[in-house]
Amino acid sequence: MTDREPRDAAPMRWATVPNAISLLRLVVFVPLVVALVLRPGAELWAAVALALFAGTDWIDGFLARRLGQVSRVGEVLDPLADRVGVIAISITMAVVGVLPVAVIVTIVVVDAALLVIGLLRVERVREGHVLYLGKVKTALMMVSLPLLLVARSPELGSTWLTVVAVVCVTAATVLHVLVAAMYAVRYLRPADPPVTR
């Protein structure tokens, strides 16, 4: 896309490499990870598949910028794949006893509360930018989940690795609450009055 090409022309494109990767993450990697988590003794393979799921999240964003294929479809599809994937995988991990149920409950309650606030203050949501701390939280969670699986695997599982994984997932959960609170404060803050001359 050239500098003079209208920015509104590209955003609605579906057929882009980054969108294909996001779709692949949603319809292939998520079911694969869930199936492996449910299979006893396959924790290490589940961790590998989950790491690939997390890695492709960075790849599709990188390619979108590098190839000039940033699109509104991708802006919706990419975070959708993230949220649906992480929620589905986390719930499955909680069901089999790998992830503490308290983590899932905390994330769901916090996300539900933030969703309600966001729906009530849509205009403030549109104004906002992504918080850097939110990216740190996501990265930490995507490291924690595979670590929990590896810690439970017959091949590499160990007590010290379990401790590290639990500390990481706890820190990610605390950051999740903190970031959500920061977004909530932003959404609830009164809009700035229009500048008049």
PDB file of N, CA and C in Angstrom, residues 47-149:
ATOM      1  N   ALA A  47       2.047 -28.282  25.557  1.00  0.00           N
ATOM      2  CA  ALA A  47       2.830 -27.076  25.810  1.00  0.00           C
ATOM      3  C   ALA A  47       3.471 -26.560  24.519  1.00  0.00           C
ATOM      4  N   VAL A  48       3.969 -27.473  23.691  1.00  0.00           N
ATOM      5  CA  VAL A  48       4.580 -27.087  22.413  1.00  0.00           C
ATOM      6  C   VAL A  48       3.536 -26.434  21.506  1.00  0.00           C
ATOM      7  N   ALA A  49       2.352 -27.060  21.414  1.00  0.00           N
ATOM      8  CA  ALA A  49       1.278 -26.510  20.576  1.00  0.00           C
ATOM      9  C   ALA A  49       0.824 -25.152  21.100  1.00  0.00           C
ATOM     10  N   LEU A  50       0.771 -25.006  22.420  1.00  0.00           N
ATOM     11  CA  LEU A  50       0.366 -23.734  23.018  1.00  0.00           C
ATOM     12  C   LEU A  50       1.417 -22.656  22.757  1.00  0.00           C
ATOM     13  N   ALA A  51       2.691 -23.037  22.797  1.00  0.00           N
ATOM     14  CA  ALA A  51       3.759 -22.086  22.497  1.00  0.00           C
ATOM     15  C   ALA A  51       3.673 -21.630  21.041  1.00  0.00           C
ATOM     16  N   LEU A  52       3.315 -22.531  20.143  1.00  0.00           N
ATOM     17  CA  LEU A  52       3.142 -22.167  18.733  1.00  0.00           C
ATOM     18  C   LEU A  52       1.943 -21.231  18.569  1.00  0.00           C
ATOM     19  N   PHE A  53       0.877 -21.499  19.315  1.00  0.00           N
ATOM     20  CA  PHE A  53      -0.296 -20.621  19.303  1.00  0.00           C
ATOM     21  C   PHE A  53       0.098 -19.216  19.728  1.00  0.00           C
ATOM     22  N   ALA A  54       0.888 -19.124  20.805  1.00  0.00           N
ATOM     23  CA  ALA A  54       1.326 -17.821  21.300  1.00  0.00           C
ATOM     24  C   ALA A  54       2.273 -17.155  20.312  1.00  0.00           C
ATOM     25  N   GLY A  55       3.171 -17.941  19.699  1.00  0.00           N
ATOM     26  CA  GLY A  55       4.136 -17.391  18.762  1.00  0.00           C
ATOM     27  C   GLY A  55       3.493 -16.817  17.516  1.00  0.00           C
ATOM     28  N   THR A  56       2.454 -17.482  17.028  1.00  0.00           N
ATOM     29  CA  THR A  56       1.792 -16.988  15.823  1.00  0.00           C
ATOM     30  C   THR A  56       1.053 -15.679  16.087  1.00  0.00           C
ATOM     31  N   ASP A  57       0.759 -15.387  17.341  1.00  0.00           N
ATOM     32  CA  ASP A  57       0.140 -14.102  17.685  1.00  0.00           C
ATOM     33  C   ASP A  57       1.100 -12.969  17.347  1.00  0.00           C
ATOM     34  N   TRP A  58       2.387 -13.169  17.642  1.00  0.00           N
ATOM     35  CA  TRP A  58       3.390 -12.156  17.315  1.00  0.00           C
ATOM     36  C   TRP A  58       3.630 -12.113  15.804  1.00  0.00           C
ATOM     37  N   ILE A  59       3.632 -13.282  15.168  1.00  0.00           N
ATOM     38  CA  ILE A  59       3.928 -13.358  13.742  1.00  0.00           C
ATOM     39  C   ILE A  59       2.890 -12.623  12.910  1.00  0.00           C
ATOM     40  N   ASP A  60       1.594 -12.822  13.203  1.00  0.00           N
ATOM     41  CA  ASP A  60       0.581 -12.172  12.365  1.00  0.00           C
ATOM     42  C   ASP A  60       0.635 -10.647  12.494  1.00  0.00           C
ATOM     43  N   GLY A  61       0.922 -10.153  13.696  1.00  0.00           N
ATOM     44  CA  GLY A  61       1.062  -8.713  13.874  1.00  0.00           C
ATOM     45  C   GLY A  61       2.276  -8.163  13.138  1.00  0.00           C
ATOM     46  N   PHE A  62       3.380  -8.907  13.215  1.00  0.00           N
ATOM     47  CA  PHE A  62       4.609  -8.489  12.534  1.00  0.00           C
ATOM     48  C   PHE A  62       4.401  -8.443  11.021  1.00  0.00           C
ATOM     49  N   LEU A  63       3.771  -9.493  10.474  1.00  0.00           N
ATOM     50  CA  LEU A  63       3.548  -9.556   9.033  1.00  0.00           C
ATOM     51  C   LEU A  63       2.566  -8.479   8.567  1.00  0.00           C
ATOM     52  N   ALA A  64       1.567  -8.203   9.395  1.00  0.00           N
ATOM     53  CA  ALA A  64       0.593  -7.173   9.028  1.00  0.00           C
ATOM     54  C   ALA A  64       1.283  -5.832   8.823  1.00  0.00           C
ATOM     55  N   ARG A  65       2.210  -5.521   9.722  1.00  0.00           N
ATOM     56  CA  ARG A  65       2.931  -4.245   9.601  1.00  0.00           C
ATOM     57  C   ARG A  65       3.977  -4.299   8.486  1.00  0.00           C
ATOM     58  N   ARG A  66       4.689  -5.414   8.401  1.00  0.00           N
ATOM     59  CA  ARG A  66       5.769  -5.526   7.419  1.00  0.00           C
ATOM     60  C   ARG A  66       5.247  -5.560   5.985  1.00  0.00           C
ATOM     61  N   LEU A  67       4.127  -6.248   5.760  1.00  0.00           N
ATOM     62  CA  LEU A  67       3.575  -6.379   4.421  1.00  0.00           C
ATOM     63  C   LEU A  67       2.575  -5.281   4.074  1.00  0.00           C
ATOM     64  N   GLY A  68       2.331  -4.378   5.009  1.00  0.00           N
ATOM     65  CA  GLY A  68       1.359  -3.324   4.764  1.00  0.00           C
ATOM     66  C   GLY A  68      -0.055  -3.871   4.653  1.00  0.00           C
ATOM     67  N   GLN A  69      -0.351  -4.933   5.438  1.00  0.00           N
ATOM     68  CA  GLN A  69      -1.655  -5.582   5.360  1.00  0.00           C
ATOM     69  C   GLN A  69      -2.451  -5.427   6.653  1.00  0.00           C
ATOM     70  N   VAL A  70      -2.231  -4.321   7.350  1.00  0.00           N
ATOM     71  CA  VAL A  70      -3.042  -4.028   8.535  1.00  0.00           C
ATOM     72  C   VAL A  70      -4.469  -3.775   8.066  1.00  0.00           C
ATOM     73  N   SER A  71      -5.434  -4.452   8.676  1.00  0.00           N
ATOM     74  CA  SER A  71      -6.825  -4.307   8.246  1.00  0.00           C
ATOM     75  C   SER A  71      -7.747  -4.283   9.450  1.00  0.00           C
ATOM     76  N   ARG A  72      -8.928  -3.733   9.245  1.00  0.00           N
ATOM     77  CA  ARG A  72      -9.911  -3.712  10.334  1.00  0.00           C
ATOM     78  C   ARG A  72     -10.376  -5.117  10.655  1.00  0.00           C
ATOM     79  N   VAL A  73     -10.433  -5.967   9.622  1.00  0.00           N
ATOM     80  CA  VAL A  73     -10.788  -7.369   9.861  1.00  0.00           C
ATOM     81  C   VAL A  73      -9.771  -7.998  10.795  1.00  0.00           C
ATOM     82  N   GLY A  74      -8.491  -7.736  10.536  1.00  0.00           N
ATOM     83  CA  GLY A  74      -7.429  -8.267  11.383  1.00  0.00           C
ATOM     84  C   GLY A  74      -7.464  -7.701  12.788  1.00  0.00           C
ATOM     85  N   GLU A  75      -7.841  -6.417  12.892  1.00  0.00           N
ATOM     86  CA  GLU A  75      -7.922  -5.785  14.204  1.00  0.00           C
ATOM     87  C   GLU A  75      -8.989  -6.423  15.078  1.00  0.00           C
ATOM     88  N   VAL A  76      -9.990  -7.046  14.443  1.00  0.00           N
ATOM     89  CA  VAL A  76     -11.040  -7.762  15.180  1.00  0.00           C
ATOM     90  C   VAL A  76     -10.672  -9.233  15.338  1.00  0.00           C
ATOM     91  N   LEU A  77     -10.191  -9.837  14.240  1.00  0.00           N
ATOM     92  CA  LEU A  77      -9.921 -11.275  14.223  1.00  0.00           C
ATOM     93  C   LEU A  77      -8.768 -11.661  15.141  1.00  0.00           C
ATOM     94  N   ASP A  78      -7.717 -10.848  15.172  1.00  0.00           N
ATOM     95  CA  ASP A  78      -6.541 -11.177  15.985  1.00  0.00           C
ATOM     96  C   ASP A  78      -6.855 -11.225  17.480  1.00  0.00           C
ATOM     97  N   PRO A  79      -7.440 -10.152  18.059  1.00  0.00           N
ATOM     98  CA  PRO A  79      -7.776 -10.237  19.486  1.00  0.00           C
ATOM     99  C   PRO A  79      -8.866 -11.266  19.782  1.00  0.00           C
ATOM    100  N   LEU A  80      -9.765 -11.505  18.800  1.00  0.00           N
ATOM    101  CA  LEU A  80     -10.795 -12.530  18.991  1.00  0.00           C
ATOM    102  C   LEU A  80     -10.147 -13.897  19.131  1.00  0.00           C
ATOM    103  N   ALA A  81      -9.178 -14.185  18.253  1.00  0.00           N
ATOM    104  CA  ALA A  81      -8.463 -15.467  18.334  1.00  0.00           C
ATOM    105  C   ALA A  81      -7.739 -15.584  19.669  1.00  0.00           C
ATOM    106  N   ASP A  82      -7.152 -14.474  20.131  1.00  0.00           N
ATOM    107  CA  ASP A  82      -6.461 -14.467  21.421  1.00  0.00           C
ATOM    108  C   ASP A  82      -7.410 -14.797  22.565  1.00  0.00           C
ATOM    109  N   ARG A  83      -8.500 -14.031  22.639  1.00  0.00           N
ATOM    110  CA  ARG A  83      -9.402 -14.174  23.777  1.00  0.00           C
ATOM    111  C   ARG A  83     -10.092 -15.532  23.793  1.00  0.00           C
ATOM    112  N   VAL A  84     -10.651 -15.926  22.635  1.00  0.00           N
ATOM    113  CA  VAL A  84     -11.337 -17.219  22.560  1.00  0.00           C
ATOM    114  C   VAL A  84     -10.356 -18.344  22.840  1.00  0.00           C
ATOM    115  N   GLY A  85      -9.167 -18.238  22.252  1.00  0.00           N
ATOM    116  CA  GLY A  85      -8.164 -19.282  22.450  1.00  0.00           C
ATOM    117  C   GLY A  85      -7.725 -19.409  23.887  1.00  0.00           C
ATOM    118  N   VAL A  86      -7.356 -18.294  24.487  1.00  0.00           N
ATOM    119  CA  VAL A  86      -6.870 -18.325  25.869  1.00  0.00           C
ATOM    120  C   VAL A  86      -7.965 -18.804  26.824  1.00  0.00           C
ATOM    121  N   ILE A  87      -9.194 -18.331  26.616  1.00  0.00           N
ATOM    122  CA  ILE A  87     -10.295 -18.747  27.495  1.00  0.00           C
ATOM    123  C   ILE A  87     -10.571 -20.238  27.361  1.00  0.00           C
ATOM    124  N   ALA A  88     -10.667 -20.733  26.111  1.00  0.00           N
ATOM    125  CA  ALA A  88     -10.950 -22.152  25.883  1.00  0.00           C
ATOM    126  C   ALA A  88      -9.844 -23.039  26.455  1.00  0.00           C
ATOM    127  N   ILE A  89      -8.593 -22.642  26.209  1.00  0.00           N
ATOM    128  CA  ILE A  89      -7.455 -23.432  26.691  1.00  0.00           C
ATOM    129  C   ILE A  89      -7.369 -23.365  28.216  1.00  0.00           C
ATOM    130  N   SER A  90      -7.577 -22.189  28.783  1.00  0.00           N
ATOM    131  CA  SER A  90      -7.497 -22.038  30.244  1.00  0.00           C
ATOM    132  C   SER A  90      -8.575 -22.845  30.954  1.00  0.00           C
ATOM    133  N   ILE A  91      -9.804 -22.803  30.424  1.00  0.00           N
ATOM    134  CA  ILE A  91     -10.892 -23.573  31.033  1.00  0.00           C
ATOM    135  C   ILE A  91     -10.584 -25.064  30.976  1.00  0.00           C
ATOM    136  N   THR A  92     -10.055 -25.510  29.836  1.00  0.00           N
ATOM    137  CA  THR A  92      -9.691 -26.929  29.701  1.00  0.00           C
ATOM    138  C   THR A  92      -8.608 -27.300  30.704  1.00  0.00           C
ATOM    139  N   MET A  93      -7.609 -26.431  30.865  1.00  0.00           N
ATOM    140  CA  MET A  93      -6.536 -26.694  31.821  1.00  0.00           C
ATOM    141  C   MET A  93      -7.060 -26.724  33.250  1.00  0.00           C
ATOM    142  N   ALA A  94      -8.059 -25.885  33.537  1.00  0.00           N
ATOM    143  CA  ALA A  94      -8.657 -25.885  34.874  1.00  0.00           C
ATOM    144  C   ALA A  94      -9.455 -27.165  35.111  1.00  0.00           C
ATOM    145  N   VAL A  95     -10.156 -27.633  34.074  1.00  0.00           N
ATOM    146  CA  VAL A  95     -10.966 -28.847  34.189  1.00  0.00           C
ATOM    147  C   VAL A  95     -10.100 -30.064  34.528  1.00  0.00           C
ATOM    148  N   VAL A  96      -8.910 -30.136  33.912  1.00  0.00           N
ATOM    149  CA  VAL A  96      -8.038 -31.292  34.161  1.00  0.00           C
ATOM    150  C   VAL A  96      -7.135 -31.079  35.372  1.00  0.00           C
ATOM    151  N   GLY A  97      -7.269 -29.926  36.035  1.00  0.00           N
ATOM    152  CA  GLY A  97      -6.530 -29.687  37.269  1.00  0.00           C
ATOM    153  C   GLY A  97      -5.143 -29.102  37.098  1.00  0.00           C
ATOM    154  N   VAL A  98      -4.819 -28.608  35.908  1.00  0.00           N
ATOM    155  CA  VAL A  98      -3.500 -28.019  35.676  1.00  0.00           C
ATOM    156  C   VAL A  98      -3.473 -26.560  36.108  1.00  0.00           C
ATOM    157  N   LEU A  99      -4.555 -25.853  35.845  1.00  0.00           N
ATOM    158  CA  LEU A  99      -4.651 -24.424  36.175  1.00  0.00           C
ATOM    159  C   LEU A  99      -5.614 -24.244  37.347  1.00  0.00           C
ATOM    160  N   PRO A 100      -5.214 -23.474  38.364  1.00  0.00           N
ATOM    161  CA  PRO A 100      -6.118 -23.240  39.497  1.00  0.00           C
ATOM    162  C   PRO A 100      -7.442 -22.612  39.056  1.00  0.00           C
ATOM    163  N   VAL A 101      -8.543 -23.128  39.567  1.00  0.00           N
ATOM    164  CA  VAL A 101      -9.867 -22.626  39.203  1.00  0.00           C
ATOM    165  C   VAL A 101     -10.003 -21.152  39.579  1.00  0.00           C
ATOM    166  N   ALA A 102      -9.347 -20.738  40.663  1.00  0.00           N
ATOM    167  CA  ALA A 102      -9.428 -19.344  41.116  1.00  0.00           C
ATOM    168  C   ALA A 102      -8.940 -18.383  40.038  1.00  0.00           C
ATOM    169  N   VAL A 103      -7.963 -18.815  39.240  1.00  0.00           N
ATOM    170  CA  VAL A 103      -7.446 -17.963  38.166  1.00  0.00           C
ATOM    171  C   VAL A 103      -8.534 -17.722  37.126  1.00  0.00           C
ATOM    172  N   ILE A 104      -9.218 -18.792  36.722  1.00  0.00           N
ATOM    173  CA  ILE A 104     -10.283 -18.680  35.723  1.00  0.00           C
ATOM    174  C   ILE A 104     -11.417 -17.804  36.244  1.00  0.00           C
ATOM    175  N   VAL A 105     -11.831 -18.035  37.482  1.00  0.00           N
ATOM    176  CA  VAL A 105     -12.927 -17.268  38.069  1.00  0.00           C
ATOM    177  C   VAL A 105     -12.567 -15.780  38.109  1.00  0.00           C
ATOM    178  N   THR A 106     -11.346 -15.472  38.536  1.00  0.00           N
ATOM    179  CA  THR A 106     -10.903 -14.077  38.614  1.00  0.00           C
ATOM    180  C   THR A 106     -10.932 -13.412  37.246  1.00  0.00           C
ATOM    181  N   ILE A 107     -10.380 -14.093  36.245  1.00  0.00           N
ATOM    182  CA  ILE A 107     -10.323 -13.521  34.893  1.00  0.00           C
ATOM    183  C   ILE A 107     -11.718 -13.302  34.326  1.00  0.00           C
ATOM    184  N   VAL A 108     -12.601 -14.291  34.496  1.00  0.00           N
ATOM    185  CA  VAL A 108     -13.958 -14.196  33.945  1.00  0.00           C
ATOM    186  C   VAL A 108     -14.730 -13.063  34.615  1.00  0.00           C
ATOM    187  N   VAL A 109     -14.655 -12.969  35.932  1.00  0.00           N
ATOM    188  CA  VAL A 109     -15.387 -11.925  36.671  1.00  0.00           C
ATOM    189  C   VAL A 109     -14.872 -10.540  36.281  1.00  0.00           C
ATOM    190  N   VAL A 110     -13.551 -10.397  36.227  1.00  0.00           N
ATOM    191  CA  VAL A 110     -12.954  -9.104  35.877  1.00  0.00           C
ATOM    192  C   VAL A 110     -13.317  -8.712  34.451  1.00  0.00           C
ATOM    193  N   ASP A 111     -13.200  -9.666  33.513  1.00  0.00           N
ATOM    194  CA  ASP A 111     -13.526  -9.375  32.115  1.00  0.00           C
ATOM    195  C   ASP A 111     -15.003  -9.023  31.943  1.00  0.00           C
ATOM    196  N   ALA A 112     -15.871  -9.721  32.680  1.00  0.00           N
ATOM    197  CA  ALA A 112     -17.305  -9.442  32.587  1.00  0.00           C
ATOM    198  C   ALA A 112     -17.619  -8.036  33.089  1.00  0.00           C
ATOM    199  N   ALA A 113     -16.993  -7.657  34.198  1.00  0.00           N
ATOM    200  CA  ALA A 113     -17.210  -6.318  34.749  1.00  0.00           C
ATOM    201  C   ALA A 113     -16.703  -5.246  33.787  1.00  0.00           C
ATOM    202  N   LEU A 114     -15.528  -5.491  33.202  1.00  0.00           N
ATOM    203  CA  LEU A 114     -14.967  -4.518  32.260  1.00  0.00           C
ATOM    204  C   LEU A 114     -15.814  -4.421  30.996  1.00  0.00           C
ATOM    205  N   LEU A 115     -16.376  -5.553  30.576  1.00  0.00           N
ATOM    206  CA  LEU A 115     -17.243  -5.551  29.391  1.00  0.00           C
ATOM    207  C   LEU A 115     -18.480  -4.691  29.622  1.00  0.00           C
ATOM    208  N   VAL A 116     -19.083  -4.817  30.797  1.00  0.00           N
ATOM    209  CA  VAL A 116     -20.270  -4.023  31.123  1.00  0.00           C
ATOM    210  C   VAL A 116     -19.926  -2.533  31.119  1.00  0.00           C
ATOM    211  N   ILE A 117     -18.802  -2.193  31.743  1.00  0.00           N
ATOM    212  CA  ILE A 117     -18.380  -0.787  31.779  1.00  0.00           C
ATOM    213  C   ILE A 117     -18.106  -0.283  30.368  1.00  0.00           C
ATOM    214  N   GLY A 118     -17.441  -1.126  29.568  1.00  0.00           N
ATOM    215  CA  GLY A 118     -17.125  -0.735  28.200  1.00  0.00           C
ATOM    216  C   GLY A 118     -18.359  -0.507  27.352  1.00  0.00           C
ATOM    217  N   LEU A 119     -19.379  -1.340  27.552  1.00  0.00           N
ATOM    218  CA  LEU A 119     -20.626  -1.182  26.795  1.00  0.00           C
ATOM    219  C   LEU A 119     -21.356   0.097  27.188  1.00  0.00           C
ATOM    220  N   LEU A 120     -21.199   0.489  28.453  1.00  0.00           N
ATOM    221  CA  LEU A 120     -21.845   1.708  28.921  1.00  0.00           C
ATOM    222  C   LEU A 120     -21.089   2.964  28.498  1.00  0.00           C
ATOM    223  N   ARG A 121     -19.800   2.803  28.231  1.00  0.00           N
ATOM    224  CA  ARG A 121     -18.969   3.954  27.864  1.00  0.00           C
ATOM    225  C   ARG A 121     -18.213   3.666  26.568  1.00  0.00           C
ATOM    226  N   VAL A 122     -18.961   3.306  25.528  1.00  0.00           N
ATOM    227  CA  VAL A 122     -18.352   2.921  24.253  1.00  0.00           C
ATOM    228  C   VAL A 122     -17.485   4.035  23.682  1.00  0.00           C
ATOM    229  N   GLU A 123     -17.934   5.274  23.835  1.00  0.00           N
ATOM    230  CA  GLU A 123     -17.182   6.392  23.259  1.00  0.00           C
ATOM    231  C   GLU A 123     -15.800   6.515  23.884  1.00  0.00           C
ATOM    232  N   ARG A 124     -15.679   6.178  25.172  1.00  0.00           N
ATOM    233  CA  ARG A 124     -14.373   6.235  25.836  1.00  0.00           C
ATOM    234  C   ARG A 124     -13.501   5.064  25.422  1.00  0.00           C
ATOM    235  N   VAL A 125     -14.129   3.921  25.146  1.00  0.00           N
ATOM    236  CA  VAL A 125     -13.374   2.745  24.704  1.00  0.00           C
ATOM    237  C   VAL A 125     -12.701   3.030  23.372  1.00  0.00           C
ATOM    238  N   ARG A 126     -13.431   3.676  22.466  1.00  0.00           N
ATOM    239  CA  ARG A 126     -12.899   3.973  21.128  1.00  0.00           C
ATOM    240  C   ARG A 126     -11.747   4.956  21.175  1.00  0.00           C
ATOM    241  N   GLU A 127     -11.748   5.808  22.202  1.00  0.00           N
ATOM    242  CA  GLU A 127     -10.703   6.831  22.295  1.00  0.00           C
ATOM    243  C   GLU A 127      -9.383   6.251  22.785  1.00  0.00           C
ATOM    244  N   GLY A 128      -9.448   5.172  23.521  1.00  0.00           N
ATOM    245  CA  GLY A 128      -8.276   4.671  24.233  1.00  0.00           C
ATOM    246  C   GLY A 128      -7.264   3.946  23.369  1.00  0.00           C
ATOM    247  N   HIS A 129      -6.043   3.829  23.915  1.00  0.00           N
ATOM    248  CA  HIS A 129      -4.988   3.058  23.281  1.00  0.00           C
ATOM    249  C   HIS A 129      -4.675   1.864  24.184  1.00  0.00           C
ATOM    250  N   VAL A 130      -3.997   0.893  23.627  1.00  0.00           N
ATOM    251  CA  VAL A 130      -3.661  -0.308  24.388  1.00  0.00           C
ATOM    252  C   VAL A 130      -2.582   0.017  25.417  1.00  0.00           C
ATOM    253  N   LEU A 131      -2.777  -0.430  26.641  1.00  0.00           N
ATOM    254  CA  LEU A 131      -1.797  -0.200  27.692  1.00  0.00           C
ATOM    255  C   LEU A 131      -0.616  -1.153  27.539  1.00  0.00           C
ATOM    256  N   TYR A 132       0.591  -0.626  27.715  1.00  0.00           N
ATOM    257  CA  TYR A 132       1.797  -1.460  27.620  1.00  0.00           C
ATOM    258  C   TYR A 132       1.774  -2.552  28.686  1.00  0.00           C
ATOM    259  N   LEU A 133       1.261  -2.217  29.867  1.00  0.00           N
ATOM    260  CA  LEU A 133       1.196  -3.199  30.946  1.00  0.00           C
ATOM    261  C   LEU A 133       0.292  -4.369  30.561  1.00  0.00           C
ATOM    262  N   GLY A 134      -0.713  -4.094  29.729  1.00  0.00           N
ATOM    263  CA  GLY A 134      -1.585  -5.152  29.249  1.00  0.00           C
ATOM    264  C   GLY A 134      -0.835  -6.134  28.365  1.00  0.00           C
ATOM    265  N   LYS A 135       0.090  -5.615  27.564  1.00  0.00           N
ATOM    266  CA  LYS A 135       0.906  -6.486  26.719  1.00  0.00           C
ATOM    267  C   LYS A 135       1.831  -7.352  27.569  1.00  0.00           C
ATOM    268  N   VAL A 136       2.361  -6.766  28.640  1.00  0.00           N
ATOM    269  CA  VAL A 136       3.213  -7.518  29.567  1.00  0.00           C
ATOM    270  C   VAL A 136       2.407  -8.642  30.217  1.00  0.00           C
ATOM    271  N   LYS A 137       1.188  -8.317  30.625  1.00  0.00           N
ATOM    272  CA  LYS A 137       0.308  -9.304  31.240  1.00  0.00           C
ATOM    273  C   LYS A 137       0.026 -10.472  30.288  1.00  0.00           C
ATOM    274  N   THR A 138      -0.285 -10.140  29.038  1.00  0.00           N
ATOM    275  CA  THR A 138      -0.585 -11.175  28.049  1.00  0.00           C
ATOM    276  C   THR A 138       0.632 -12.056  27.806  1.00  0.00           C
ATOM    277  N   ALA A 139       1.801 -11.426  27.663  1.00  0.00           N
ATOM    278  CA  ALA A 139       3.030 -12.186  27.431  1.00  0.00           C
ATOM    279  C   ALA A 139       3.324 -13.116  28.609  1.00  0.00           C
ATOM    280  N   LEU A 140       3.136 -12.614  29.824  1.00  0.00           N
ATOM    281  CA  LEU A 140       3.395 -13.415  31.015  1.00  0.00           C
ATOM    282  C   LEU A 140       2.429 -14.592  31.104  1.00  0.00           C
ATOM    283  N   MET A 141       1.157 -14.361  30.749  1.00  0.00           N
ATOM    284  CA  MET A 141       0.175 -15.440  30.773  1.00  0.00           C
ATOM    285  C   MET A 141       0.500 -16.505  29.728  1.00  0.00           C
ATOM    286  N   MET A 142       0.959 -16.058  28.546  1.00  0.00           N
ATOM    287  CA  MET A 142       1.280 -16.998  27.479  1.00  0.00           C
ATOM    288  C   MET A 142       2.546 -17.789  27.773  1.00  0.00           C
ATOM    289  N   VAL A 143       3.365 -17.306  28.696  1.00  0.00           N
ATOM    290  CA  VAL A 143       4.524 -18.062  29.162  1.00  0.00           C
ATOM    291  C   VAL A 143       4.097 -19.010  30.290  1.00  0.00           C
ATOM    292  N   SER A 144       3.195 -18.524  31.140  1.00  0.00           N
ATOM    293  CA  SER A 144       2.771 -19.297  32.314  1.00  0.00           C
ATOM    294  C   SER A 144       2.031 -20.578  31.944  1.00  0.00           C
ATOM    295  N   LEU A 145       1.118 -20.492  30.983  1.00  0.00           N
ATOM    296  CA  LEU A 145       0.296 -21.649  30.638  1.00  0.00           C
ATOM    297  C   LEU A 145       1.126 -22.820  30.108  1.00  0.00           C
ATOM    298  N   PRO A 146       2.039 -22.602  29.149  1.00  0.00           N
ATOM    299  CA  PRO A 146       2.882 -23.726  28.728  1.00  0.00           C
ATOM    300  C   PRO A 146       3.762 -24.255  29.864  1.00  0.00           C
ATOM    301  N   LEU A 147       4.248 -23.343  30.722  1.00  0.00           N
ATOM    302  CA  LEU A 147       5.076 -23.777  31.855  1.00  0.00           C
ATOM    303  C   LEU A 147       4.309 -24.713  32.777  1.00  0.00           C
ATOM    304  N   LEU A 148       3.041 -24.398  33.027  1.00  0.00           N
ATOM    305  CA  LEU A 148       2.213 -25.262  33.875  1.00  0.00           C
ATOM    306  C   LEU A 148       2.085 -26.653  33.269  1.00  0.00           C
ATOM    307  N   LEU A 149       1.945 -26.703  31.946  1.00  0.00           N
ATOM    308  CA  LEU A 149       1.826 -28.003  31.263  1.00  0.00           C
ATOM    309  C   LEU A 149       3.138 -28.777  31.316  1.00  0.00           C
TER     310      LEU A 149
END
